[in-house]
mmCIF file of C-alpha atoms and ligand atoms in Angstrom:
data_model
loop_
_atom_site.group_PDB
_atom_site.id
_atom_site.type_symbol
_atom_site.label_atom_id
_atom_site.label_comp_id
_atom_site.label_asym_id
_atom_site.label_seq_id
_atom_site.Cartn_x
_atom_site.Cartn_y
_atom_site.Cartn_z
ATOM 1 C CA UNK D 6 -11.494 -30.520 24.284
ATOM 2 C CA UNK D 7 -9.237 -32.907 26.305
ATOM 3 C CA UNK D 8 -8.667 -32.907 30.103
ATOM 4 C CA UNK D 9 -11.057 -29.307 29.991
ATOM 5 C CA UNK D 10 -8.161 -27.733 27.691
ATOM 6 C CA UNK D 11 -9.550 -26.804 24.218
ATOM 7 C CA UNK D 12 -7.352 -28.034 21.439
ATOM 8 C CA UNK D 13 -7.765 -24.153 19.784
ATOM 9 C CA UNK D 14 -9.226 -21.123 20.584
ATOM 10 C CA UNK D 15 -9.715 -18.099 18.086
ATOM 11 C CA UNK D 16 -9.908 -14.574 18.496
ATOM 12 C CA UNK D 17 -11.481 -12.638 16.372
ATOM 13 C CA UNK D 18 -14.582 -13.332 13.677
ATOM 14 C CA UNK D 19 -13.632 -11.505 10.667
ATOM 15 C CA UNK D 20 -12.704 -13.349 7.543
ATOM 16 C CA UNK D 21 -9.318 -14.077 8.933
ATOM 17 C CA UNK D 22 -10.950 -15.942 12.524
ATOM 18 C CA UNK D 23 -13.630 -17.496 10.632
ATOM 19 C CA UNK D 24 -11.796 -19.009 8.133
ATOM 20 C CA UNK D 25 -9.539 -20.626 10.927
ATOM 21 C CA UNK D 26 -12.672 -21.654 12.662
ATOM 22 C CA UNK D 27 -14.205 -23.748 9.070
ATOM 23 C CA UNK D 28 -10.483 -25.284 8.662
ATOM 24 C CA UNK D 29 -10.167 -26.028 12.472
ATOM 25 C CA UNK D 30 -13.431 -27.809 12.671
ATOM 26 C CA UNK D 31 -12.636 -29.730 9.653
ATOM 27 C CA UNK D 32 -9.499 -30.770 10.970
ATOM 28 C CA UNK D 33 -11.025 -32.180 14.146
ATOM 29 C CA UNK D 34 -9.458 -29.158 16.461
ATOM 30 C CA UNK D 35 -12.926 -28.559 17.882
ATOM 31 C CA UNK D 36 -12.391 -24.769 17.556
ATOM 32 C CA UNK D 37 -13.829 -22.446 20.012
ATOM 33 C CA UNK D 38 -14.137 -19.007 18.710
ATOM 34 C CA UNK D 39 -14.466 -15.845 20.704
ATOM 35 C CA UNK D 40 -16.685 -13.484 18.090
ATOM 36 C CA UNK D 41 -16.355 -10.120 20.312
ATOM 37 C CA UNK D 42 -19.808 -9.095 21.249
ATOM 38 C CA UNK D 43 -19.741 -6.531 17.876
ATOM 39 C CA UNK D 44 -18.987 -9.742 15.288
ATOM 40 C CA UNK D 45 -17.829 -9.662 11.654
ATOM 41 C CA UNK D 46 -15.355 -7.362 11.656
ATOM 42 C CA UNK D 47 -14.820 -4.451 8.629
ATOM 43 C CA UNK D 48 -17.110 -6.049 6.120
ATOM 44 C CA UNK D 49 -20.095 -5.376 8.554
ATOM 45 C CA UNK D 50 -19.297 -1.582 7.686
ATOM 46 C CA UNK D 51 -19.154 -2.702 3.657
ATOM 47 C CA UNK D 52 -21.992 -2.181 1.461
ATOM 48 C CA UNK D 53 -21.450 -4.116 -2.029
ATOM 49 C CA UNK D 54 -18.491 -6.578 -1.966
ATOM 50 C CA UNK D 55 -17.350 -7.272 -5.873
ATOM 51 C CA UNK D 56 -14.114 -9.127 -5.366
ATOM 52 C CA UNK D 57 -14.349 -11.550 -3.344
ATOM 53 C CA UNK D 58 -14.102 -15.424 -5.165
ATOM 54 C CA UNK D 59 -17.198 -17.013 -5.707
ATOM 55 C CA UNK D 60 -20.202 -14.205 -6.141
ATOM 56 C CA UNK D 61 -20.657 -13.206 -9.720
ATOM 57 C CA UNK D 62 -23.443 -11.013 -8.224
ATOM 58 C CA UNK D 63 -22.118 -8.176 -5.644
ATOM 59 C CA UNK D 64 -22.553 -9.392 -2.216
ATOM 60 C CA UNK D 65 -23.594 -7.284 0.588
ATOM 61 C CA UNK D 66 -20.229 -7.407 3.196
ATOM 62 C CA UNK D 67 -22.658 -8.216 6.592
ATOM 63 C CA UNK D 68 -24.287 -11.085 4.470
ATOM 64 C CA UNK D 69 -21.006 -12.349 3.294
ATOM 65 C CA UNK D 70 -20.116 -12.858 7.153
ATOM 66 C CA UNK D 71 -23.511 -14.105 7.962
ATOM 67 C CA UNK D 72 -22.482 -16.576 5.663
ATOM 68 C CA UNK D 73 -18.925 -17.002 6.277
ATOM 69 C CA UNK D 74 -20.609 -17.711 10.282
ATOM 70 C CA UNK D 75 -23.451 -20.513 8.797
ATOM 71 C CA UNK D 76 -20.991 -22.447 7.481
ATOM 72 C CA UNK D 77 -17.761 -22.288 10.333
ATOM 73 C CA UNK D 78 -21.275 -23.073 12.602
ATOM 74 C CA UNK D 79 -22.423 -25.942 9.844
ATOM 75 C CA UNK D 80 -18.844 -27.579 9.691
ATOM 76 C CA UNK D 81 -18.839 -27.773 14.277
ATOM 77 C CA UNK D 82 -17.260 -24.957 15.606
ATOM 78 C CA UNK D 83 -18.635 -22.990 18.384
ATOM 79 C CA UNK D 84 -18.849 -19.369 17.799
ATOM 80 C CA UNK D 85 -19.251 -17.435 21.380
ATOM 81 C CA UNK D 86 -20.737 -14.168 20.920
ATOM 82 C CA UNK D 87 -18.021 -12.449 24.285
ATOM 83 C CA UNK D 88 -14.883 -9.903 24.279
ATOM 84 C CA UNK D 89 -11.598 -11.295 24.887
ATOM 85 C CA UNK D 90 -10.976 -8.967 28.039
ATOM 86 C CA UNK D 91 -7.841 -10.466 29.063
ATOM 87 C CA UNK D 92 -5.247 -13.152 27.726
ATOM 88 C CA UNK D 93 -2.103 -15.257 29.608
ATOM 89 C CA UNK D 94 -0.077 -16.767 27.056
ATOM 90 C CA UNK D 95 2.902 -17.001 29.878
ATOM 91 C CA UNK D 96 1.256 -19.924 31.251
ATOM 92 C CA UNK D 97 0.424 -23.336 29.207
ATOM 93 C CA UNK D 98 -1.857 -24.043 28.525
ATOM 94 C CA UNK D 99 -2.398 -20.590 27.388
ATOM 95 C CA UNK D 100 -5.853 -18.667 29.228
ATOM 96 C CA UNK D 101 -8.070 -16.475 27.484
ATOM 97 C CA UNK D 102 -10.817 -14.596 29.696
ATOM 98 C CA UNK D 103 -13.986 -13.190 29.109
ATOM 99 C CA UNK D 104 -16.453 -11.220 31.096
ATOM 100 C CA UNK D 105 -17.663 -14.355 31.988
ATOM 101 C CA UNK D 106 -15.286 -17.151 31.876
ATOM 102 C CA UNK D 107 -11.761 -18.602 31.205
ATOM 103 C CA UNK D 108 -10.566 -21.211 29.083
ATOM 104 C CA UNK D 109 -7.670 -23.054 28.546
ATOM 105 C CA UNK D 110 -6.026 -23.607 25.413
ATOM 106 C CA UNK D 111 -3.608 -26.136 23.853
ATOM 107 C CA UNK D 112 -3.115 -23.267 20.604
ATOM 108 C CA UNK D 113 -4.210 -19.788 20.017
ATOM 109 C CA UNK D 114 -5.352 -17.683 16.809
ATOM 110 C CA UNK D 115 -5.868 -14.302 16.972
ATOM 111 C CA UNK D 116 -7.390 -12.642 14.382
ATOM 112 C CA UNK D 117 -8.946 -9.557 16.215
ATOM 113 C CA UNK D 118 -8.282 -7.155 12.874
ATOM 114 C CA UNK D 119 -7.377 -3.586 12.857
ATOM 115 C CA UNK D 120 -10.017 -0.921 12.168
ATOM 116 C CA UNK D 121 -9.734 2.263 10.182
ATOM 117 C CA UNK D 122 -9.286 5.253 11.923
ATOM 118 C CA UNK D 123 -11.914 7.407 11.479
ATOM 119 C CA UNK D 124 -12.920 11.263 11.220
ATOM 120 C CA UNK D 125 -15.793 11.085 14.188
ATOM 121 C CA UNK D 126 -17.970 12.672 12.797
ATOM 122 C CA UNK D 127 -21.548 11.703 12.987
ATOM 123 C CA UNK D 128 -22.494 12.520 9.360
ATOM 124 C CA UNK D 129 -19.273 9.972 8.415
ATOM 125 C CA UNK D 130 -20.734 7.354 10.548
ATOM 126 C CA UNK D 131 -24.174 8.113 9.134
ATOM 127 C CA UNK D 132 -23.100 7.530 5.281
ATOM 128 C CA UNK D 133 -20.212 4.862 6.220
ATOM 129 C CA UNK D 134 -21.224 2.847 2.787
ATOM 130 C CA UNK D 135 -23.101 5.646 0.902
ATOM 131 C CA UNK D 136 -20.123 7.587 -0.281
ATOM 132 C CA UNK D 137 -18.187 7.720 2.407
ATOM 133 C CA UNK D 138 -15.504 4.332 2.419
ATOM 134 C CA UNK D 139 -12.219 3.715 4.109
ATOM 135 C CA UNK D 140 -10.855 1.644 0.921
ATOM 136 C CA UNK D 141 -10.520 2.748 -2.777
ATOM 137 C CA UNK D 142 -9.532 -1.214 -3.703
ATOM 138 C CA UNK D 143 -13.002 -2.163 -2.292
ATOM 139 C CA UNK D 144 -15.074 0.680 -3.317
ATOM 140 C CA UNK D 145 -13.248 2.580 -6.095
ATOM 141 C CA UNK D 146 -14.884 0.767 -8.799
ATOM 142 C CA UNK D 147 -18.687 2.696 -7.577
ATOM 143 C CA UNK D 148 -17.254 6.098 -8.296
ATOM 144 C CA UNK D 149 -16.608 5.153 -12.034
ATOM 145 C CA UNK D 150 -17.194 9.057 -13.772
ATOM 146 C CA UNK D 151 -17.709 10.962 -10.304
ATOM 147 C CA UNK D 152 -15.931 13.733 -8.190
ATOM 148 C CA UNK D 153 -14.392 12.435 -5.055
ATOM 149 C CA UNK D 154 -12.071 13.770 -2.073
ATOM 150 C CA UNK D 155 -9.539 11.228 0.019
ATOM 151 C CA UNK D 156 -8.440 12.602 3.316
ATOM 152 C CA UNK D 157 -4.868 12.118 4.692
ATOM 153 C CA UNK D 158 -1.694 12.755 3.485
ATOM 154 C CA UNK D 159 0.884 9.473 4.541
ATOM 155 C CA UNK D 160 1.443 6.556 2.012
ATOM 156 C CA UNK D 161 -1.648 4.952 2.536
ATOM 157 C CA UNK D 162 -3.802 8.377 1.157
ATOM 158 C CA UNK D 163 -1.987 9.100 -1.904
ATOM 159 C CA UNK D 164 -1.790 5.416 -2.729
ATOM 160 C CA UNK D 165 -5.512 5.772 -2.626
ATOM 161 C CA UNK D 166 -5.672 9.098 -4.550
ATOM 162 C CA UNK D 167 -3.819 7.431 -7.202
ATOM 163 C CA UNK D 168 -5.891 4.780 -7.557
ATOM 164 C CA UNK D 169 -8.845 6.477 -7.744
ATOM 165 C CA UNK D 170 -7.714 8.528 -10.472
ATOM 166 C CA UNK D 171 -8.598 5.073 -12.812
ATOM 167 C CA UNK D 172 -12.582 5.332 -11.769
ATOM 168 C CA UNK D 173 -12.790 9.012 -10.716
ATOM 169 C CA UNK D 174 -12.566 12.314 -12.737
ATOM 170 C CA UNK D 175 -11.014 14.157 -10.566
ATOM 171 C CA UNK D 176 -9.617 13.398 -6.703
ATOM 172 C CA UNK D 177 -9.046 15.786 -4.627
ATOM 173 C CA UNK D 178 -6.582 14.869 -1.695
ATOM 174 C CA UNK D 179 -7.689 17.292 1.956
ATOM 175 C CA UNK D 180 -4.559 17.481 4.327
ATOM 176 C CA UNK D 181 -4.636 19.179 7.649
ATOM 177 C CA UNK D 182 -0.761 20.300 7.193
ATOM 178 C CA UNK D 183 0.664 22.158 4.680
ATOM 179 C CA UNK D 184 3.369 19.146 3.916
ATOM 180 C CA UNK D 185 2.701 15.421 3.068
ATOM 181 C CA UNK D 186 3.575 12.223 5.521
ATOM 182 C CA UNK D 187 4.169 10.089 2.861
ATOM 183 C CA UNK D 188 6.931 8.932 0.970
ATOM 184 C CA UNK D 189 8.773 10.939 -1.423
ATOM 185 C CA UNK D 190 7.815 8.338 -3.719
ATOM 186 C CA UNK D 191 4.483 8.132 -3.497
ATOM 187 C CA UNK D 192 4.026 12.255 -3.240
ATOM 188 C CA UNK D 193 5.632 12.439 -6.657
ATOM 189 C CA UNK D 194 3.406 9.838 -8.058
ATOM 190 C CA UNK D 195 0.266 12.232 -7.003
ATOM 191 C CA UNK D 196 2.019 15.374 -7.389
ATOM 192 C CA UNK D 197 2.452 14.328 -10.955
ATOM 193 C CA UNK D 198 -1.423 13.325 -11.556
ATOM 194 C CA UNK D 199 -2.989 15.315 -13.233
ATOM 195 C CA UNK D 200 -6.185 14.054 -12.081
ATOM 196 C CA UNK D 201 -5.056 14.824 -8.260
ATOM 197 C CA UNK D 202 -4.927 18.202 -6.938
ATOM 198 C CA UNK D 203 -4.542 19.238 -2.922
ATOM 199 C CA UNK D 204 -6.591 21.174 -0.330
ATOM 200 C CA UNK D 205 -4.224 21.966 2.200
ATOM 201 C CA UNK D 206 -4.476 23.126 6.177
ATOM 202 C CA UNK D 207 -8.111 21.876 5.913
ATOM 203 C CA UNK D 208 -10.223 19.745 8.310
ATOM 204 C CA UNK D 209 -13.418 18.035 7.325
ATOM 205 C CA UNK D 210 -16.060 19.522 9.218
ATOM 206 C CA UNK D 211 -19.060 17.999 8.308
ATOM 207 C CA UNK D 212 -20.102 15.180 5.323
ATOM 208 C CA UNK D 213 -22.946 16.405 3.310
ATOM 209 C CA UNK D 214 -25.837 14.678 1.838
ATOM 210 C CA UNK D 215 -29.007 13.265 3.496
ATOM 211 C CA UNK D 216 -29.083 9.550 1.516
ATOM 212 C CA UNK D 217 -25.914 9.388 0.034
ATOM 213 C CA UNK D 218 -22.464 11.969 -0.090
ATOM 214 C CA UNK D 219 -23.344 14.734 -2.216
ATOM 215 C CA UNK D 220 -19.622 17.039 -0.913
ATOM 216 C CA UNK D 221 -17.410 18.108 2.337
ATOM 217 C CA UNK D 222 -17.678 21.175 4.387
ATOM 218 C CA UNK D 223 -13.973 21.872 5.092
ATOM 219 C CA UNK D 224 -12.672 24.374 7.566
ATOM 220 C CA UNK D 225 -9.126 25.756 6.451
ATOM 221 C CA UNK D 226 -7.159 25.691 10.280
ATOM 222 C CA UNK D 227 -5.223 28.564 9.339
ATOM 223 C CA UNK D 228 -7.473 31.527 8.002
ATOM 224 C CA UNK D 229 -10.652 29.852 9.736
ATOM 225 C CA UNK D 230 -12.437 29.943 6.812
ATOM 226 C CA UNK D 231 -14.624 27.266 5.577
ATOM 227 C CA UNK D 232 -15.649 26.630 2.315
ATOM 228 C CA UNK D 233 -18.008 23.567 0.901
ATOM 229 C CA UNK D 234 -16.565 21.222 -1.952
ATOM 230 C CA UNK D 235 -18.790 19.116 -4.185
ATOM 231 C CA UNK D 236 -18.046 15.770 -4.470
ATOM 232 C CA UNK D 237 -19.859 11.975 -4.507
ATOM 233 C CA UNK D 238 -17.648 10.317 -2.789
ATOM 234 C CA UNK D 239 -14.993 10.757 0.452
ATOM 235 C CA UNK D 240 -12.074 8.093 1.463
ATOM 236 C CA UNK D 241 -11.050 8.403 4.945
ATOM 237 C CA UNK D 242 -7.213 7.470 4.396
ATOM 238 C CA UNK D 243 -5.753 8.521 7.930
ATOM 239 C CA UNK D 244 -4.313 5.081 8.808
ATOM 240 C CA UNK D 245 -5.765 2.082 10.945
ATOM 241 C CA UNK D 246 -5.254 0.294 14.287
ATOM 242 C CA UNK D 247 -4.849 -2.127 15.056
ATOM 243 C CA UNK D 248 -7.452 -4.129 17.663
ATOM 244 C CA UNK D 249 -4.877 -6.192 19.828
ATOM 245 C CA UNK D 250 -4.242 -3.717 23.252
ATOM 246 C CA UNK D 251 -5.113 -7.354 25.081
ATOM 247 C CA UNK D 252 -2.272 -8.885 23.816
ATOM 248 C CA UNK D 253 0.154 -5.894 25.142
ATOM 249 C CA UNK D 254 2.598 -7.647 27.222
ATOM 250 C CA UNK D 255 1.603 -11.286 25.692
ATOM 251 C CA UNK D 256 3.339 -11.279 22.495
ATOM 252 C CA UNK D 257 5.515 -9.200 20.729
ATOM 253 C CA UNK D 258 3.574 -6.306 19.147
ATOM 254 C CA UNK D 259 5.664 -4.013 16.587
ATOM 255 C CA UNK D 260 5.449 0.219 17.422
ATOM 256 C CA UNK D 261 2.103 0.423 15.642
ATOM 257 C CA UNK D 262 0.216 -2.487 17.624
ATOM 258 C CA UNK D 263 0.665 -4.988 14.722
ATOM 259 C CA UNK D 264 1.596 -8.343 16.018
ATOM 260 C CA UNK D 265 4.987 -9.443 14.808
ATOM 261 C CA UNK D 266 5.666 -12.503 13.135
ATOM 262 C CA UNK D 267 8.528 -14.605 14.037
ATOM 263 C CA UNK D 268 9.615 -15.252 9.673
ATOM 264 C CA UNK D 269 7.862 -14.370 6.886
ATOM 265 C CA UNK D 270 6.371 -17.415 5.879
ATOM 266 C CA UNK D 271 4.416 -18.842 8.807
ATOM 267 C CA UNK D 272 2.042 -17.459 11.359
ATOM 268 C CA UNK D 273 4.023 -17.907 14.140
ATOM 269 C CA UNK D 274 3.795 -14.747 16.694
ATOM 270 C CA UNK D 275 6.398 -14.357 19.439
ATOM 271 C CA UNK D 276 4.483 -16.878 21.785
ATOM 272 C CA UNK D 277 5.472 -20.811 20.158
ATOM 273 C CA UNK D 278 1.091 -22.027 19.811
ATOM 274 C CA UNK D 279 0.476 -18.211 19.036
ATOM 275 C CA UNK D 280 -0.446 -17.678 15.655
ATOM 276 C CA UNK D 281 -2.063 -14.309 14.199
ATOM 277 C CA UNK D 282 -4.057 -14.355 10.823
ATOM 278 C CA UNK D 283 -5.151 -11.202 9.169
ATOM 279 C CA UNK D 284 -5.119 -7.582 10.139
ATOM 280 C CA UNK D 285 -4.338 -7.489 13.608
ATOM 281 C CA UNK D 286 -0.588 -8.569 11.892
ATOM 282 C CA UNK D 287 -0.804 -7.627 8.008
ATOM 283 C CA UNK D 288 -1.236 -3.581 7.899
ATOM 284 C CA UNK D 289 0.177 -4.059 3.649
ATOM 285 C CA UNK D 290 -2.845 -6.075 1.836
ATOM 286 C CA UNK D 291 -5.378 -5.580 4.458
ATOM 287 C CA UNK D 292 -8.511 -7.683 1.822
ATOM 288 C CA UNK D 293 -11.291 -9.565 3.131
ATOM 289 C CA UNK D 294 -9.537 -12.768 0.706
ATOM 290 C CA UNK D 295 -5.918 -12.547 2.015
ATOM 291 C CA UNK D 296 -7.278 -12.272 5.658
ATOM 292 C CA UNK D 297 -9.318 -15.556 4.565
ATOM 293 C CA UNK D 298 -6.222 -16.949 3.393
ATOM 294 C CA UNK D 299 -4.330 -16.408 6.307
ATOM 295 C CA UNK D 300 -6.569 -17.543 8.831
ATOM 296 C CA UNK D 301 -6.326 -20.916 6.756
ATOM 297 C CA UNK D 302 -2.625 -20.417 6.951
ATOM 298 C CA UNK D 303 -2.931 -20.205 10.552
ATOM 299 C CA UNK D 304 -5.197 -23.158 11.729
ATOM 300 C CA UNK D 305 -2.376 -24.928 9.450
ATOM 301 C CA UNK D 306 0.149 -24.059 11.976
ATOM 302 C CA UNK D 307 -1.621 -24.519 14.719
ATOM 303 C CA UNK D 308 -2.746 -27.912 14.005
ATOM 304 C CA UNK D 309 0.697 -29.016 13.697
ATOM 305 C CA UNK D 310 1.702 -27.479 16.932
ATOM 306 C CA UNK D 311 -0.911 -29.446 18.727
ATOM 307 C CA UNK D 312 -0.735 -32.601 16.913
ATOM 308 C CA UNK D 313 3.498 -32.376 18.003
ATOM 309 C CA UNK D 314 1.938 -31.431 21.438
ATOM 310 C CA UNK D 315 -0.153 -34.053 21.806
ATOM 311 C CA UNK D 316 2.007 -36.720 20.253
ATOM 312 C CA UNK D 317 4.282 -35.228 23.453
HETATM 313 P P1 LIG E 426 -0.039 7.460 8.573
HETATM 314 O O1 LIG E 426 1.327 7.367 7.986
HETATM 315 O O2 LIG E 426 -0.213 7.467 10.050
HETATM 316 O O3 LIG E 426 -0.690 8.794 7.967
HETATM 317 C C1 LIG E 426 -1.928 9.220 8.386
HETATM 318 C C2 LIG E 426 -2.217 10.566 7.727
HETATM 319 O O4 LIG E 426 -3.518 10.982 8.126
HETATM 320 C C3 LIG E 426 -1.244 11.667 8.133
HETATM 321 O O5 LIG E 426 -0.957 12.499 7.040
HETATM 322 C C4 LIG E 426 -2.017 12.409 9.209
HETATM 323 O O6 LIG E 426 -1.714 13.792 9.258
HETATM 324 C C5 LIG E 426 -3.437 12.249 8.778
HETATM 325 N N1 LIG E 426 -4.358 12.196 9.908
HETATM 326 C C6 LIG E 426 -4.295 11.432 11.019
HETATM 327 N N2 LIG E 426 -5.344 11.652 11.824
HETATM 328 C C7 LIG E 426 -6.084 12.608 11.222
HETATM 329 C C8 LIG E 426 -7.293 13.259 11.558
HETATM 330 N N3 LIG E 426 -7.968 12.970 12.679
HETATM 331 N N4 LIG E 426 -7.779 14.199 10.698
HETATM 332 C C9 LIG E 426 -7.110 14.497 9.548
HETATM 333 N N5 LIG E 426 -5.967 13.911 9.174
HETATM 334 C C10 LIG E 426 -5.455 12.963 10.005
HETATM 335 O O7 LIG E 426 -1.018 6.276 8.059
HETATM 336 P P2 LIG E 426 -1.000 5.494 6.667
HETATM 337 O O8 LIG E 426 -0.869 6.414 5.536
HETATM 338 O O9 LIG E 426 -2.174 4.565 6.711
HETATM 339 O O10 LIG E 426 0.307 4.613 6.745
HETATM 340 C C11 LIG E 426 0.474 3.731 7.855
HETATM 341 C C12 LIG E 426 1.810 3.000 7.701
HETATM 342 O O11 LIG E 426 1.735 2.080 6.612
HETATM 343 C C13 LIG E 426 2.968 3.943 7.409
HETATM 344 O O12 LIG E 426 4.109 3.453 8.064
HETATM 345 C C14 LIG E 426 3.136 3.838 5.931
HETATM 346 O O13 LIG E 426 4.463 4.128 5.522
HETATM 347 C C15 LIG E 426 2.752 2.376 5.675
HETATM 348 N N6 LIG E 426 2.228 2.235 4.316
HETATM 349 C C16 LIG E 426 3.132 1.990 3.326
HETATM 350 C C17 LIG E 426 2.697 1.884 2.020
HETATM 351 C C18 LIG E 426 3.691 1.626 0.957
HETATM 352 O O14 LIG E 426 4.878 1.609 1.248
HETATM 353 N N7 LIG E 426 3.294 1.430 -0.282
HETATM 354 C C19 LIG E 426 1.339 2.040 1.715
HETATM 355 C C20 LIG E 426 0.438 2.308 2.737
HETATM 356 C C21 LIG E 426 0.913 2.415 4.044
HETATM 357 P P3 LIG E 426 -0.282 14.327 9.758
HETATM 358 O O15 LIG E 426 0.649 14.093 8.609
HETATM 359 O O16 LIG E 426 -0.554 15.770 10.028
HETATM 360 O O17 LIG E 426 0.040 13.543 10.975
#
């Protein structure tokens, strides 16, 4: 903090925010971080996590951030448990408001994430993590031998189908139109599975199972009939949003929401002392590690923005 302006303020407490948070402190930008008052981001909603670095045991994804939290806290940054309600990144130093304050900042991160879209339905809230899942390269590996469903039909779905075709013995893909989204591509790929066959015109009604998934209750929207499939596991594949509506107007956000990136290889967002880290910019790789990685990538740019700053 110098002259009440914080050197660097974060948005966000994911991997990508927290990451930026343990690099900040440790490069002496006194990082203030802005959790959101529901912290952690998508691994909160994770059961087992296999692949990230370091745990040869499975890790539970809410411990991993309790941990990830212990040690940005451990290293000196302070972690504010508040919702960014409103930002001003046309005045510098840059604002960023809360319900119940505003600070100034020499350098922003934001690294608010995207989250998965989901069905709403309560029995897909209820087993979130006990068959249901929102990512095949996180939790394909647990349906090794079992029957599973994906629902969606863009890239994003049959890229998922695919590869759960490796773990599962059969995939079956539920679409609520008769034709897919997705790239011509990527439908041949499936089409050509023989592991991957389609329900089409069907909604998911209801998940069933008390403990964990045991199938679907789908309602087909054209004949009104519904029918019950049985299956261990369902992947909710019908895209993501991203979490960044405060920063409408702020900096440049692409058609989707995503924040844009001024060139490929920095974190640089419309706004020079800006950055972004994570999902609320990367909708491709989307992983608990390459949101770590960029939130290091991040606090890397911003420290040299401030230390040119400062320098004057
Ligand atoms: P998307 O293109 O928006 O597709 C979402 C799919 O889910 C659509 O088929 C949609 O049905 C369906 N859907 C949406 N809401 C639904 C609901 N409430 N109930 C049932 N179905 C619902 O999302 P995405 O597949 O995640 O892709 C997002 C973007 O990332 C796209 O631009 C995509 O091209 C890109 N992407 C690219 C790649 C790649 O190039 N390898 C991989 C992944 C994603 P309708 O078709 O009826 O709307």
């Amino acid at each position: 903090m110098k002259d009440g302006v914080n050197k660097l303020v974060i948005i966000g407490s994911g991997p990508a925010g927290l990451t930026a948070a343990v690099y900040g402190a440790r490069a002496d930008m006194e990082p203030l971080l802005f959790m959101g008052t529901k912290y952690g981001g998508q691994l909160m909603i994770t059961s087992d996590v296999e692949n990230f670095p370091g745990f040869a045991e499975p890790i539970l994804g809410p411990e991993l951030m309790e941990r990830m939290k212990a040690q940005a806290e451990r290293v000196g940054a302070k972690l504010v448990q508040d919702d960014v309600v409103r930002v001003d990144f046309k005045r510098y130093p840059f604002e960023v408001t809360t319900p119940s304050q505003t600070v100034k900042a020499l350098s922003v991160v934001i690294a608010t994430g995207a989250d998965p879209k989901r069905l709403k339905l309560d029995s897909e809230m209820r087993l979130m993590g006990k068959g249901v899942s929102n990512c095949a390269v996180c939790d394909g590996f647990f349906f090794r031998g079992k029957r599973v469903a994906v629902v969606g039909g863009g890239d994003t779905a049959m890229e998922e189908a695919t590869f759960l075709t490796k773990f599962a013995t059969s995939v079956q893909v539920i679409h609520r139109r008769d034709k897919l989204r997705a790239s011509k591509a990527l439908q041949k790929e499936a089409f050509s599975n023989p592991k991957i066959s389609f329900i089409w015109d069907s909604l998911v009604e209801e998940v069933l199972g008390s403990s964990k998934v045991e199938g679907v209750k789908i309602k087909n929207v054209k004949t009104g009939k519904e029918s019950l499939l049985q299956v261990d596991g369902l992947f909710v594949s019908i895209g993501y949003e991203p979490n960044t509506k405060v920063f409408a107007g702020e900096v440049e956000l692409d058609p989707r929401g995503y924040v844009v990136t001024r060139n490929g290889t920095t974190t640089e967002t419309s706004v020079p002392g800006v950055f972004v880290a994570g999902d609320a910019h990367d909708h491709r790789y989307r992983q608990a590690v390459t949101a770590a990685g960029d939130g290091c990538r991040a606090l890397m740019d911003a420290e040299k923005f401030v230390e040119e700053k400062l320098r004057g």
